[in-house]
């Protein structure tokens, strides 16, 4: 588990980010909220590139939560449009950088064109040799755990055989290491149902910086903060 993996590693293997503050960024610039999400998307490719260049092999970004469906219809439509754009350009750019793209969360509530687009890019990049960038879109940690439980039951496995390793095989994140560093931008200090199982031993890093402003210098600061923390072998 990363409790021990992280004990000696100064560099986190898996960084997960809750990208918060797009709306406030836009308001601060006198722009509509949607422009904040657009700026947020621009920052996605920059942030992934920076983290990968700095040596982080697994990056996971919270892009749309199961709760986000409660947002106003036009904002949801705008975010889905941005996802379509991201599949056209951001994802292709990551593919050119040899990055493996994964999707975490539900697909069944997304329009068919997006479902197909996600399926295509995941398939195209699965043989890549670079870092792994996972996008949590229509993702919620509790839903993921419930779904994993259902899948385990449906698989017919004997309950007594289920342990952490076997259970992880039913999660969306199968094959990814535990989260070492969980970052949340935008000033809130909550996990918001993100990667609940996978962040069991994660170091938490909260910053007031709004997501579109969370650039390379901020990323380096977060990694330096992580490296300074004492991770005691076998500790809590
Ligand atoms: C939170 O900002 C951010 C989101 C709800 C979505 C994050 C989306 C992006 C970064 C762009 C789209 C990305 C992809 C991969 C399609 P907020 O609206 O809650 O900001 P606020 O707290 O300031 O209102």
PDB file of C-alpha atoms and ligand atoms in Angstrom:
ATOM      1  CA  UNK A   1       0.000   0.000   0.000  1.00  0.00           C
ATOM      2  CA  UNK A   2       1.237   3.516  -0.526  1.00  0.00           C
ATOM      3  CA  UNK A   3       1.574   3.995   3.222  1.00  0.00           C
ATOM      4  CA  UNK A   4       4.838   2.146   2.791  1.00  0.00           C
ATOM      5  CA  UNK A   5       5.479   2.942  -0.880  1.00  0.00           C
ATOM      6  CA  UNK A   6       5.444   6.638  -0.048  1.00  0.00           C
ATOM      7  CA  UNK A   7       7.681   6.243   2.978  1.00  0.00           C
ATOM      8  CA  UNK A   8      10.872   6.695   1.033  1.00  0.00           C
ATOM      9  CA  UNK A   9       9.614   8.314  -2.142  1.00  0.00           C
ATOM     10  CA  UNK A  10      10.153  12.057  -2.312  1.00  0.00           C
ATOM     11  CA  UNK A  11       8.159  12.183  -5.514  1.00  0.00           C
ATOM     12  CA  UNK A  12       4.532  11.072  -5.483  1.00  0.00           C
ATOM     13  CA  UNK A  13       3.780   8.307  -7.977  1.00  0.00           C
ATOM     14  CA  UNK A  14       0.127   9.207  -8.192  1.00  0.00           C
ATOM     15  CA  UNK A  15      -1.157  12.772  -7.959  1.00  0.00           C
ATOM     16  CA  UNK A  16      -4.923  13.322  -7.992  1.00  0.00           C
ATOM     17  CA  UNK A  17      -6.394  16.800  -8.327  1.00  0.00           C
ATOM     18  CA  UNK A  18      -9.788  18.263  -7.484  1.00  0.00           C
ATOM     19  CA  UNK A  19      -9.856  21.159  -9.949  1.00  0.00           C
ATOM     20  CA  UNK A  20     -11.924  23.775  -8.150  1.00  0.00           C
ATOM     21  CA  UNK A  21     -12.341  27.495  -8.684  1.00  0.00           C
ATOM     22  CA  UNK A  22     -13.101  27.882 -12.387  1.00  0.00           C
ATOM     23  CA  UNK A  23     -16.295  29.836 -11.717  1.00  0.00           C
ATOM     24  CA  UNK A  24     -14.640  32.233  -9.269  1.00  0.00           C
ATOM     25  CA  UNK A  25     -11.734  32.721 -11.650  1.00  0.00           C
ATOM     26  CA  UNK A  26     -14.175  33.797 -14.368  1.00  0.00           C
ATOM     27  CA  UNK A  27     -16.075  36.138 -12.033  1.00  0.00           C
ATOM     28  CA  UNK A  28     -12.759  37.676 -10.994  1.00  0.00           C
ATOM     29  CA  UNK A  29     -12.004  38.395 -14.651  1.00  0.00           C
ATOM     30  CA  UNK A  30     -15.504  39.774 -15.292  1.00  0.00           C
ATOM     31  CA  UNK A  31     -16.261  36.807 -17.566  1.00  0.00           C
ATOM     32  CA  UNK A  32     -19.129  34.278 -17.726  1.00  0.00           C
ATOM     33  CA  UNK A  33     -18.585  31.110 -15.624  1.00  0.00           C
ATOM     34  CA  UNK A  34     -18.172  29.061 -18.779  1.00  0.00           C
ATOM     35  CA  UNK A  35     -15.010  30.984 -19.623  1.00  0.00           C
ATOM     36  CA  UNK A  36     -13.645  29.792 -16.299  1.00  0.00           C
ATOM     37  CA  UNK A  37     -14.234  26.183 -17.303  1.00  0.00           C
ATOM     38  CA  UNK A  38     -12.622  26.904 -20.672  1.00  0.00           C
ATOM     39  CA  UNK A  39      -9.563  28.344 -18.941  1.00  0.00           C
ATOM     40  CA  UNK A  40      -9.678  25.313 -16.628  1.00  0.00           C
ATOM     41  CA  UNK A  41      -9.544  22.963 -19.592  1.00  0.00           C
ATOM     42  CA  UNK A  42      -6.566  24.881 -21.038  1.00  0.00           C
ATOM     43  CA  UNK A  43      -4.818  24.329 -17.742  1.00  0.00           C
ATOM     44  CA  UNK A  44      -5.514  20.585 -17.839  1.00  0.00           C
ATOM     45  CA  UNK A  45      -3.001  19.861 -20.607  1.00  0.00           C
ATOM     46  CA  UNK A  46      -0.447  22.255 -19.093  1.00  0.00           C
ATOM     47  CA  UNK A  47      -0.763  20.649 -15.656  1.00  0.00           C
ATOM     48  CA  UNK A  48      -0.539  17.088 -16.966  1.00  0.00           C
ATOM     49  CA  UNK A  49       2.514  18.003 -19.039  1.00  0.00           C
ATOM     50  CA  UNK A  50       4.203  19.689 -16.053  1.00  0.00           C
ATOM     51  CA  UNK A  51       3.514  16.777 -13.704  1.00  0.00           C
ATOM     52  CA  UNK A  52       4.763  14.241 -16.224  1.00  0.00           C
ATOM     53  CA  UNK A  53       7.895  16.305 -16.963  1.00  0.00           C
ATOM     54  CA  UNK A  54       8.539  16.500 -13.238  1.00  0.00           C
ATOM     55  CA  UNK A  55       8.450  12.704 -13.114  1.00  0.00           C
ATOM     56  CA  UNK A  56       4.944  11.871 -11.856  1.00  0.00           C
ATOM     57  CA  UNK A  57       3.759   8.765 -13.736  1.00  0.00           C
ATOM     58  CA  UNK A  58       0.073   8.774 -12.702  1.00  0.00           C
ATOM     59  CA  UNK A  59      -2.170  11.838 -12.757  1.00  0.00           C
ATOM     60  CA  UNK A  60      -5.895  11.775 -12.079  1.00  0.00           C
ATOM     61  CA  UNK A  61      -8.165  14.772 -12.555  1.00  0.00           C
ATOM     62  CA  UNK A  62     -11.662  15.255 -11.160  1.00  0.00           C
ATOM     63  CA  UNK A  63     -13.437  16.742 -14.175  1.00  0.00           C
ATOM     64  CA  UNK A  64     -17.149  16.166 -13.445  1.00  0.00           C
ATOM     65  CA  UNK A  65     -18.689  14.681 -10.326  1.00  0.00           C
ATOM     66  CA  UNK A  66     -21.918  12.720  -9.965  1.00  0.00           C
ATOM     67  CA  UNK A  67     -23.136  15.831  -8.082  1.00  0.00           C
ATOM     68  CA  UNK A  68     -22.364  18.147 -10.998  1.00  0.00           C
ATOM     69  CA  UNK A  69     -25.574  16.996 -12.753  1.00  0.00           C
ATOM     70  CA  UNK A  70     -27.376  19.245 -10.245  1.00  0.00           C
ATOM     71  CA  UNK A  71     -25.788  22.353 -11.816  1.00  0.00           C
ATOM     72  CA  UNK A  72     -27.848  24.605 -14.123  1.00  0.00           C
ATOM     73  CA  UNK A  73     -28.661  22.950 -17.460  1.00  0.00           C
ATOM     74  CA  UNK A  74     -26.699  25.429 -19.539  1.00  0.00           C
ATOM     75  CA  UNK A  75     -23.582  24.918 -17.422  1.00  0.00           C
ATOM     76  CA  UNK A  76     -23.890  21.126 -17.785  1.00  0.00           C
ATOM     77  CA  UNK A  77     -24.334  21.520 -21.545  1.00  0.00           C
ATOM     78  CA  UNK A  78     -21.259  23.754 -21.622  1.00  0.00           C
ATOM     79  CA  UNK A  79     -19.176  21.233 -19.685  1.00  0.00           C
ATOM     80  CA  UNK A  80     -20.274  18.433 -22.032  1.00  0.00           C
ATOM     81  CA  UNK A  81     -19.281  20.623 -25.010  1.00  0.00           C
ATOM     82  CA  UNK A  82     -15.904  21.170 -23.397  1.00  0.00           C
ATOM     83  CA  UNK A  83     -15.525  17.416 -22.966  1.00  0.00           C
ATOM     84  CA  UNK A  84     -16.206  17.005 -26.698  1.00  0.00           C
ATOM     85  CA  UNK A  85     -13.533  19.627 -27.446  1.00  0.00           C
ATOM     86  CA  UNK A  86     -11.153  17.964 -25.006  1.00  0.00           C
ATOM     87  CA  UNK A  87     -11.590  14.647 -26.834  1.00  0.00           C
ATOM     88  CA  UNK A  88     -10.763  16.449 -30.089  1.00  0.00           C
ATOM     89  CA  UNK A  89      -7.679  18.326 -28.994  1.00  0.00           C
ATOM     90  CA  UNK A  90      -6.484  17.852 -25.375  1.00  0.00           C
ATOM     91  CA  UNK A  91      -6.743  14.063 -25.593  1.00  0.00           C
ATOM     92  CA  UNK A  92      -4.981  13.943 -28.976  1.00  0.00           C
ATOM     93  CA  UNK A  93      -2.214  16.161 -27.643  1.00  0.00           C
ATOM     94  CA  UNK A  94      -1.750  13.778 -24.693  1.00  0.00           C
ATOM     95  CA  UNK A  95      -1.743  10.839 -27.126  1.00  0.00           C
ATOM     96  CA  UNK A  96       1.103  12.522 -29.059  1.00  0.00           C
ATOM     97  CA  UNK A  97       3.001  12.689 -25.763  1.00  0.00           C
ATOM     98  CA  UNK A  98       2.630   8.894 -25.488  1.00  0.00           C
ATOM     99  CA  UNK A  99       0.299   9.249 -22.511  1.00  0.00           C
ATOM    100  CA  UNK A 100      -2.251   6.556 -21.667  1.00  0.00           C
ATOM    101  CA  UNK A 101      -5.719   8.047 -21.145  1.00  0.00           C
ATOM    102  CA  UNK A 102      -8.217   6.408 -18.833  1.00  0.00           C
ATOM    103  CA  UNK A 103     -11.750   7.297 -17.860  1.00  0.00           C
ATOM    104  CA  UNK A 104     -13.092   6.823 -14.336  1.00  0.00           C
ATOM    105  CA  UNK A 105     -16.778   6.893 -13.575  1.00  0.00           C
ATOM    106  CA  UNK A 106     -20.076   6.276 -15.295  1.00  0.00           C
ATOM    107  CA  UNK A 107     -20.510   6.408 -19.051  1.00  0.00           C
ATOM    108  CA  UNK A 108     -24.197   5.541 -19.269  1.00  0.00           C
ATOM    109  CA  UNK A 109     -25.480   9.068 -18.565  1.00  0.00           C
ATOM    110  CA  UNK A 110     -23.292  10.716 -21.206  1.00  0.00           C
ATOM    111  CA  UNK A 111     -24.501  11.376 -24.743  1.00  0.00           C
ATOM    112  CA  UNK A 112     -23.614   8.486 -27.075  1.00  0.00           C
ATOM    113  CA  UNK A 113     -21.141  10.599 -29.094  1.00  0.00           C
ATOM    114  CA  UNK A 114     -19.133  11.315 -25.945  1.00  0.00           C
ATOM    115  CA  UNK A 115     -19.309   7.703 -24.812  1.00  0.00           C
ATOM    116  CA  UNK A 116     -17.924   6.610 -28.170  1.00  0.00           C
ATOM    117  CA  UNK A 117     -15.307   9.370 -28.165  1.00  0.00           C
ATOM    118  CA  UNK A 118     -14.072   8.358 -24.720  1.00  0.00           C
ATOM    119  CA  UNK A 119     -14.026   4.683 -25.724  1.00  0.00           C
ATOM    120  CA  UNK A 120     -12.004   5.519 -28.858  1.00  0.00           C
ATOM    121  CA  UNK A 121      -9.303   7.549 -27.119  1.00  0.00           C
ATOM    122  CA  UNK A 122      -8.983   5.039 -24.272  1.00  0.00           C
ATOM    123  CA  UNK A 123      -8.531   2.274 -26.855  1.00  0.00           C
ATOM    124  CA  UNK A 124      -6.094   4.329 -28.993  1.00  0.00           C
ATOM    125  CA  UNK A 125      -3.854   5.191 -26.059  1.00  0.00           C
ATOM    126  CA  UNK A 126      -3.932   2.002 -24.038  1.00  0.00           C
ATOM    127  CA  UNK A 127      -0.689   0.732 -25.612  1.00  0.00           C
ATOM    128  CA  UNK A 128       1.172   4.006 -25.019  1.00  0.00           C
ATOM    129  CA  UNK A 129       4.334   3.818 -22.984  1.00  0.00           C
ATOM    130  CA  UNK A 130       4.234   7.130 -21.127  1.00  0.00           C
ATOM    131  CA  UNK A 131       2.446   8.326 -18.017  1.00  0.00           C
ATOM    132  CA  UNK A 132      -1.196   7.534 -17.269  1.00  0.00           C
ATOM    133  CA  UNK A 133      -3.686  10.416 -17.182  1.00  0.00           C
ATOM    134  CA  UNK A 134      -7.082   9.444 -15.815  1.00  0.00           C
ATOM    135  CA  UNK A 135     -10.120  11.669 -16.163  1.00  0.00           C
ATOM    136  CA  UNK A 136     -12.892  11.241 -13.646  1.00  0.00           C
ATOM    137  CA  UNK A 137     -16.009  12.340 -15.515  1.00  0.00           C
ATOM    138  CA  UNK A 138     -19.399  11.535 -13.954  1.00  0.00           C
ATOM    139  CA  UNK A 139     -17.440  10.024 -11.098  1.00  0.00           C
ATOM    140  CA  UNK A 140     -18.309   9.568  -7.432  1.00  0.00           C
ATOM    141  CA  UNK A 141     -16.304   7.528  -4.940  1.00  0.00           C
ATOM    142  CA  UNK A 142     -19.251   5.945  -3.177  1.00  0.00           C
ATOM    143  CA  UNK A 143     -20.881   4.956  -6.465  1.00  0.00           C
ATOM    144  CA  UNK A 144     -17.596   3.388  -7.552  1.00  0.00           C
ATOM    145  CA  UNK A 145     -17.398   1.341  -4.339  1.00  0.00           C
ATOM    146  CA  UNK A 146     -21.030   0.218  -4.630  1.00  0.00           C
ATOM    147  CA  UNK A 147     -20.496  -0.721  -8.290  1.00  0.00           C
ATOM    148  CA  UNK A 148     -17.365  -2.681  -7.366  1.00  0.00           C
ATOM    149  CA  UNK A 149     -19.337  -4.537  -4.691  1.00  0.00           C
ATOM    150  CA  UNK A 150     -22.056  -5.394  -7.212  1.00  0.00           C
ATOM    151  CA  UNK A 151     -19.464  -6.632  -9.698  1.00  0.00           C
ATOM    152  CA  UNK A 152     -17.785  -8.737  -7.016  1.00  0.00           C
ATOM    153  CA  UNK A 153     -21.116 -10.332  -6.062  1.00  0.00           C
ATOM    154  CA  UNK A 154     -22.033 -10.910  -9.724  1.00  0.00           C
ATOM    155  CA  UNK A 155     -18.652 -12.547 -10.353  1.00  0.00           C
ATOM    156  CA  UNK A 156     -19.711 -15.310  -7.968  1.00  0.00           C
ATOM    157  CA  UNK A 157     -16.576 -14.977  -5.849  1.00  0.00           C
ATOM    158  CA  UNK A 158     -16.880 -16.491  -2.377  1.00  0.00           C
ATOM    159  CA  UNK A 159     -17.263 -13.627   0.167  1.00  0.00           C
ATOM    160  CA  UNK A 160     -14.485 -15.064   2.324  1.00  0.00           C
ATOM    161  CA  UNK A 161     -12.061 -14.773  -0.612  1.00  0.00           C
ATOM    162  CA  UNK A 162     -12.518 -11.019  -0.996  1.00  0.00           C
ATOM    163  CA  UNK A 163      -9.559  -9.037   0.272  1.00  0.00           C
ATOM    164  CA  UNK A 164      -8.242  -5.561  -0.603  1.00  0.00           C
ATOM    165  CA  UNK A 165      -6.294  -6.728  -3.648  1.00  0.00           C
ATOM    166  CA  UNK A 166      -9.240  -8.637  -5.080  1.00  0.00           C
ATOM    167  CA  UNK A 167     -11.656  -5.801  -4.349  1.00  0.00           C
ATOM    168  CA  UNK A 168      -9.369  -3.315  -6.124  1.00  0.00           C
ATOM    169  CA  UNK A 169      -9.745  -5.440  -9.232  1.00  0.00           C
ATOM    170  CA  UNK A 170     -13.391  -4.373  -9.400  1.00  0.00           C
ATOM    171  CA  UNK A 171     -12.754  -0.639  -9.016  1.00  0.00           C
ATOM    172  CA  UNK A 172     -12.456   1.793 -11.950  1.00  0.00           C
ATOM    173  CA  UNK A 173      -8.831   2.335 -10.985  1.00  0.00           C
ATOM    174  CA  UNK A 174      -7.655  -1.278 -11.384  1.00  0.00           C
ATOM    175  CA  UNK A 175      -3.939  -1.223 -12.119  1.00  0.00           C
ATOM    176  CA  UNK A 176      -3.356   2.310 -10.814  1.00  0.00           C
ATOM    177  CA  UNK A 177      -1.359   2.719  -7.611  1.00  0.00           C
ATOM    178  CA  UNK A 178      -2.966   4.339  -4.562  1.00  0.00           C
ATOM    179  CA  UNK A 179      -3.052   8.133  -4.571  1.00  0.00           C
ATOM    180  CA  UNK A 180       0.054   9.558  -2.840  1.00  0.00           C
ATOM    181  CA  UNK A 181      -0.825  13.228  -3.106  1.00  0.00           C
ATOM    182  CA  UNK A 182      -4.343  14.615  -3.330  1.00  0.00           C
ATOM    183  CA  UNK A 183      -4.486  18.280  -4.321  1.00  0.00           C
ATOM    184  CA  UNK A 184      -7.527  20.521  -4.143  1.00  0.00           C
ATOM    185  CA  UNK A 185      -7.395  24.006  -5.602  1.00  0.00           C
ATOM    186  CA  UNK A 186      -9.868  26.811  -4.966  1.00  0.00           C
ATOM    187  CA  UNK A 187      -9.754  27.086  -1.180  1.00  0.00           C
ATOM    188  CA  UNK A 188     -12.213  24.377  -0.083  1.00  0.00           C
ATOM    189  CA  UNK A 189     -10.889  21.659   2.196  1.00  0.00           C
ATOM    190  CA  UNK A 190     -13.074  18.679   1.367  1.00  0.00           C
ATOM    191  CA  UNK A 191     -12.625  15.399  -0.494  1.00  0.00           C
ATOM    192  CA  UNK A 192     -16.025  15.708  -2.191  1.00  0.00           C
ATOM    193  CA  UNK A 193     -16.408  11.965  -2.737  1.00  0.00           C
ATOM    194  CA  UNK A 194     -13.237  11.748  -4.862  1.00  0.00           C
ATOM    195  CA  UNK A 195     -11.212   8.510  -4.928  1.00  0.00           C
ATOM    196  CA  UNK A 196     -12.294   7.571  -1.394  1.00  0.00           C
ATOM    197  CA  UNK A 197     -10.799   4.080  -1.479  1.00  0.00           C
ATOM    198  CA  UNK A 198      -7.656   5.066  -3.369  1.00  0.00           C
ATOM    199  CA  UNK A 199      -6.822   8.076  -1.158  1.00  0.00           C
ATOM    200  CA  UNK A 200      -6.885   6.125   2.114  1.00  0.00           C
ATOM    201  CA  UNK A 201      -3.229   7.024   2.807  1.00  0.00           C
ATOM    202  CA  UNK A 202      -2.841  10.099   0.591  1.00  0.00           C
ATOM    203  CA  UNK A 203      -1.149  13.271   1.728  1.00  0.00           C
ATOM    204  CA  UNK A 204      -3.611  16.140   1.342  1.00  0.00           C
ATOM    205  CA  UNK A 205      -2.647  19.500  -0.144  1.00  0.00           C
ATOM    206  CA  UNK A 206      -5.105  22.371  -0.208  1.00  0.00           C
ATOM    207  CA  UNK A 207      -4.442  25.692  -1.872  1.00  0.00           C
ATOM    208  CA  UNK A 208      -6.483  28.867  -2.350  1.00  0.00           C
ATOM    209  CA  UNK A 209      -5.158  29.185  -5.902  1.00  0.00           C
ATOM    210  CA  UNK A 210      -7.996  28.823  -8.399  1.00  0.00           C
ATOM    211  CA  UNK A 211      -7.618  25.957 -10.881  1.00  0.00           C
ATOM    212  CA  UNK A 212      -6.950  28.054 -14.038  1.00  0.00           C
ATOM    213  CA  UNK A 213      -4.074  29.745 -12.151  1.00  0.00           C
ATOM    214  CA  UNK A 214      -2.582  26.493 -10.835  1.00  0.00           C
ATOM    215  CA  UNK A 215       0.495  26.535 -13.054  1.00  0.00           C
ATOM    216  CA  UNK A 216       3.885  24.871 -13.047  1.00  0.00           C
ATOM    217  CA  UNK A 217       5.254  26.953 -10.144  1.00  0.00           C
ATOM    218  CA  UNK A 218       2.247  25.979  -8.011  1.00  0.00           C
ATOM    219  CA  UNK A 219       2.693  22.335  -8.969  1.00  0.00           C
ATOM    220  CA  UNK A 220       6.351  22.447  -7.984  1.00  0.00           C
ATOM    221  CA  UNK A 221       5.335  23.995  -4.658  1.00  0.00           C
ATOM    222  CA  UNK A 222       2.864  21.162  -3.998  1.00  0.00           C
ATOM    223  CA  UNK A 223       5.465  18.516  -4.863  1.00  0.00           C
ATOM    224  CA  UNK A 224       8.062  20.207  -2.641  1.00  0.00           C
ATOM    225  CA  UNK A 225       5.542  20.281   0.211  1.00  0.00           C
ATOM    226  CA  UNK A 226       4.898  16.566  -0.305  1.00  0.00           C
ATOM    227  CA  UNK A 227       8.629  15.813  -0.301  1.00  0.00           C
ATOM    228  CA  UNK A 228       9.082  17.643   3.025  1.00  0.00           C
ATOM    229  CA  UNK A 229       6.477  15.637   4.852  1.00  0.00           C
ATOM    230  CA  UNK A 230       7.710  12.841   7.039  1.00  0.00           C
ATOM    231  CA  UNK A 231       6.060   9.619   5.921  1.00  0.00           C
ATOM    232  CA  UNK A 232       6.795   7.187   8.713  1.00  0.00           C
ATOM    233  CA  UNK A 233       7.141   3.562   7.723  1.00  0.00           C
ATOM    234  CA  UNK A 234       4.001   1.780   8.827  1.00  0.00           C
ATOM    235  CA  UNK A 235       2.679   4.966  10.386  1.00  0.00           C
ATOM    236  CA  UNK A 236      -0.761   6.507  10.007  1.00  0.00           C
TER     237      UNK A 236
HETATM  238  C1  LIG B   1     -15.014  23.336 -10.486  1.00  0.00           C
HETATM  239  O1  LIG B   1     -15.077  24.708 -10.673  1.00  0.00           O
HETATM  240  C2  LIG B   1     -14.698  22.625 -11.698  1.00  0.00           C
HETATM  241  C3  LIG B   1     -15.562  21.795 -12.363  1.00  0.00           C
HETATM  242  C4  LIG B   1     -16.949  21.559 -11.978  1.00  0.00           C
HETATM  243  C5  LIG B   1     -15.197  21.067 -13.560  1.00  0.00           C
HETATM  244  C6  LIG B   1     -13.748  21.024 -13.901  1.00  0.00           C
HETATM  245  C7  LIG B   1     -13.682  21.153 -15.356  1.00  0.00           C
HETATM  246  C8  LIG B   1     -12.649  21.606 -16.061  1.00  0.00           C
HETATM  247  C9  LIG B   1     -11.336  21.921 -15.488  1.00  0.00           C
HETATM  248  C10 LIG B   1     -12.791  21.833 -17.515  1.00  0.00           C
HETATM  249  C11 LIG B   1     -13.304  20.678 -18.271  1.00  0.00           C
HETATM  250  C12 LIG B   1     -12.392  19.520 -18.220  1.00  0.00           C
HETATM  251  C13 LIG B   1     -12.545  18.428 -18.994  1.00  0.00           C
HETATM  252  C14 LIG B   1     -11.562  17.325 -18.910  1.00  0.00           C
HETATM  253  C15 LIG B   1     -13.649  18.332 -19.971  1.00  0.00           C
HETATM  254  P1  LIG B   1     -16.321  25.459 -10.079  1.00  0.00           P
HETATM  255  O2  LIG B   1     -17.278  25.737 -11.191  1.00  0.00           O
HETATM  256  O3  LIG B   1     -16.920  24.703  -8.957  1.00  0.00           O
HETATM  257  O4  LIG B   1     -15.686  26.778  -9.569  1.00  0.00           O
HETATM  258  P2  LIG B   1     -16.234  27.683  -8.383  1.00  0.00           P
HETATM  259  O5  LIG B   1     -16.091  26.883  -7.113  1.00  0.00           O
HETATM  260  O6  LIG B   1     -15.325  28.860  -8.418  1.00  0.00           O
HETATM  261  O7  LIG B   1     -17.660  28.023  -8.695  1.00  0.00           O
END
